[in-house]
Short mmCIF file of C-alpha atoms in Angstrom, two decimals:
data_model
loop_
_atom_site.label_atom_id
_atom_site.label_comp_id
_atom_site.label_asym_id
_atom_site.label_seq_id
_atom_site.Cartn_x
_atom_site.Cartn_y
_atom_site.Cartn_z
CA UNK A 1221 0.00 -0.08 -0.13
CA UNK A 1222 1.09 3.38 -0.77
CA UNK A 1223 1.38 6.28 2.06
CA UNK A 1224 -2.16 7.93 0.46
CA UNK A 1225 -3.97 4.45 0.80
CA UNK A 1226 -3.09 4.21 4.05
CA UNK A 1227 -4.27 7.64 5.07
CA UNK A 1228 -7.27 7.32 3.49
CA UNK A 1229 -7.90 3.95 4.95
CA UNK A 1230 -6.97 5.69 8.62
CA UNK A 1231 -9.40 8.38 7.94
CA UNK A 1232 -12.09 6.08 7.03
CA UNK A 1233 -11.49 4.19 9.92
CA UNK A 1234 -11.79 6.71 12.44
CA UNK A 1235 -14.43 8.68 10.63
CA UNK A 1236 -12.26 11.52 9.56
CA UNK A 1237 -11.20 12.42 12.90
CA UNK A 1238 -7.33 12.97 13.88
CA UNK A 1239 -5.87 10.75 16.09
CA UNK A 1240 -4.71 13.46 18.35
CA UNK A 1241 -8.02 15.11 18.38
CA UNK A 1242 -9.36 11.84 19.84
CA UNK A 1243 -6.96 12.17 22.52
CA UNK A 1244 -7.90 15.49 23.43
CA UNK A 1245 -11.57 14.65 23.62
CA UNK A 1246 -10.60 11.62 25.66
CA UNK A 1247 -8.57 13.77 28.21
CA UNK A 1248 -11.04 16.59 28.23
CA UNK A 1249 -14.07 13.81 29.51
CA UNK A 1250 -11.35 12.36 32.16
CA UNK A 1251 -10.60 15.61 33.54
CA UNK A 1252 -14.29 16.94 33.36
CA UNK A 1253 -15.70 13.74 35.36
CA UNK A 1254 -13.19 14.56 38.04
CA UNK A 1255 -13.94 17.79 38.29
CA UNK A 1256 -17.59 16.90 38.32
CA UNK A 1257 -16.64 14.35 41.50
CA UNK A 1258 -14.63 17.38 43.13
CA UNK A 1259 -17.81 19.82 42.69
CA UNK A 1260 -20.19 16.97 44.20
CA UNK A 1261 -17.74 16.49 47.10
CA UNK A 1262 -17.82 20.36 48.05
CA UNK A 1263 -21.63 20.71 47.50
CA UNK A 1264 -21.96 17.86 49.79
CA UNK A 1265 -19.56 19.45 52.14
CA UNK A 1266 -21.16 22.70 52.01
CA UNK A 1267 -24.72 21.53 52.81
CA UNK A 1268 -23.46 19.11 55.47
CA UNK A 1269 -21.79 21.97 57.23
CA UNK A 1270 -23.91 24.94 56.64
CA UNK A 1271 -27.25 23.28 56.69
CA UNK A 1272 -26.84 19.97 58.77
CA UNK A 1273 -28.32 18.01 55.85
CA UNK A 1274 -27.08 15.68 52.83
CA UNK A 1275 -28.17 16.67 49.48
CA UNK A 1276 -28.12 13.82 46.79
CA UNK A 1277 -29.06 15.63 43.85
CA UNK A 1278 -25.62 16.37 42.65
CA UNK A 1279 -24.97 12.88 42.98
CA UNK A 1280 -27.44 11.67 40.90
CA UNK A 1281 -26.48 13.88 38.13
CA UNK A 1282 -22.62 12.75 38.53
CA UNK A 1283 -23.20 9.13 38.44
CA UNK A 1284 -25.76 9.14 35.65
CA UNK A 1285 -23.03 10.55 33.49
CA UNK A 1286 -20.44 8.23 34.61
CA UNK A 1287 -22.70 5.16 34.38
CA UNK A 1288 -23.67 6.62 30.77
CA UNK A 1289 -19.58 7.24 30.26
CA UNK A 1290 -19.15 3.39 30.88
CA UNK A 1291 -22.28 2.07 28.86
CA UNK A 1292 -20.78 3.80 25.99
CA UNK A 1293 -17.30 2.06 26.41
CA UNK A 1294 -19.02 -1.16 26.72
CA UNK A 1295 -21.17 -1.02 23.89
CA UNK A 1296 -17.91 -0.14 21.79
CA UNK A 1297 -15.62 -2.12 23.26
CA UNK A 1298 -17.54 -5.14 24.58
CA UNK A 1299 -15.45 -5.58 27.59
CA UNK A 1300 -17.43 -7.06 30.74
CA UNK A 1301 -15.40 -5.13 33.26
CA UNK A 1302 -16.84 -2.11 31.62
CA UNK A 1303 -20.30 -3.75 32.00
CA UNK A 1304 -19.85 -4.38 35.87
CA UNK A 1305 -18.70 -0.45 36.25
CA UNK A 1306 -21.67 0.36 34.14
CA UNK A 1307 -24.33 -1.51 36.33
CA UNK A 1308 -22.13 -0.38 39.86
CA UNK A 1309 -22.35 3.32 38.51
CA UNK A 1310 -26.13 2.81 37.96
CA UNK A 1311 -26.61 1.33 41.02
CA UNK A 1312 -25.23 4.41 43.01
CA UNK A 1313 -27.10 6.80 40.81
CA UNK A 1314 -30.11 4.70 41.61
CA UNK A 1315 -29.62 4.95 45.66
CA UNK A 1316 -28.81 8.70 45.12
CA UNK A 1317 -32.06 9.04 43.48
CA UNK A 1318 -33.78 7.20 46.16
CA UNK A 1319 -31.95 9.35 48.82
CA UNK A 1320 -33.04 12.69 46.88
CA UNK A 1321 -36.89 11.50 46.35
CA UNK A 1322 -36.90 10.32 50.34
CA UNK A 1323 -35.23 14.11 51.30
CA UNK A 1324 -38.12 15.69 49.17
CA UNK A 1325 -40.38 13.64 51.11
CA UNK A 1326 -39.25 14.49 54.42
CA UNK A 1327 -39.44 18.03 53.66
CA UNK A 1328 -42.84 18.16 52.15
CA UNK A 1329 -44.58 16.70 55.13
#
């Protein structure tokens, strides 16, 4: 194969995306998930210290996002470990959602 043929095949395989661009997008998502976890921790800490209560809503959102990321990884790469993490994060998001709803019901009553 000639150099041009190899480049064209690579472009088709990666849907015309540059490998460097794909790496940057991956790193951005990785950093964004860490910042999201940090913000959730800060919000939970502030609500605990200042209002003496636990807020669950940021955790519902955060773990739903993480579960979706791992689900996409499982769909694309078919690794069982990704499926296990998908289920784990989905279950944690359900627990956070139950905590959120129960807290809303306590406030309402």
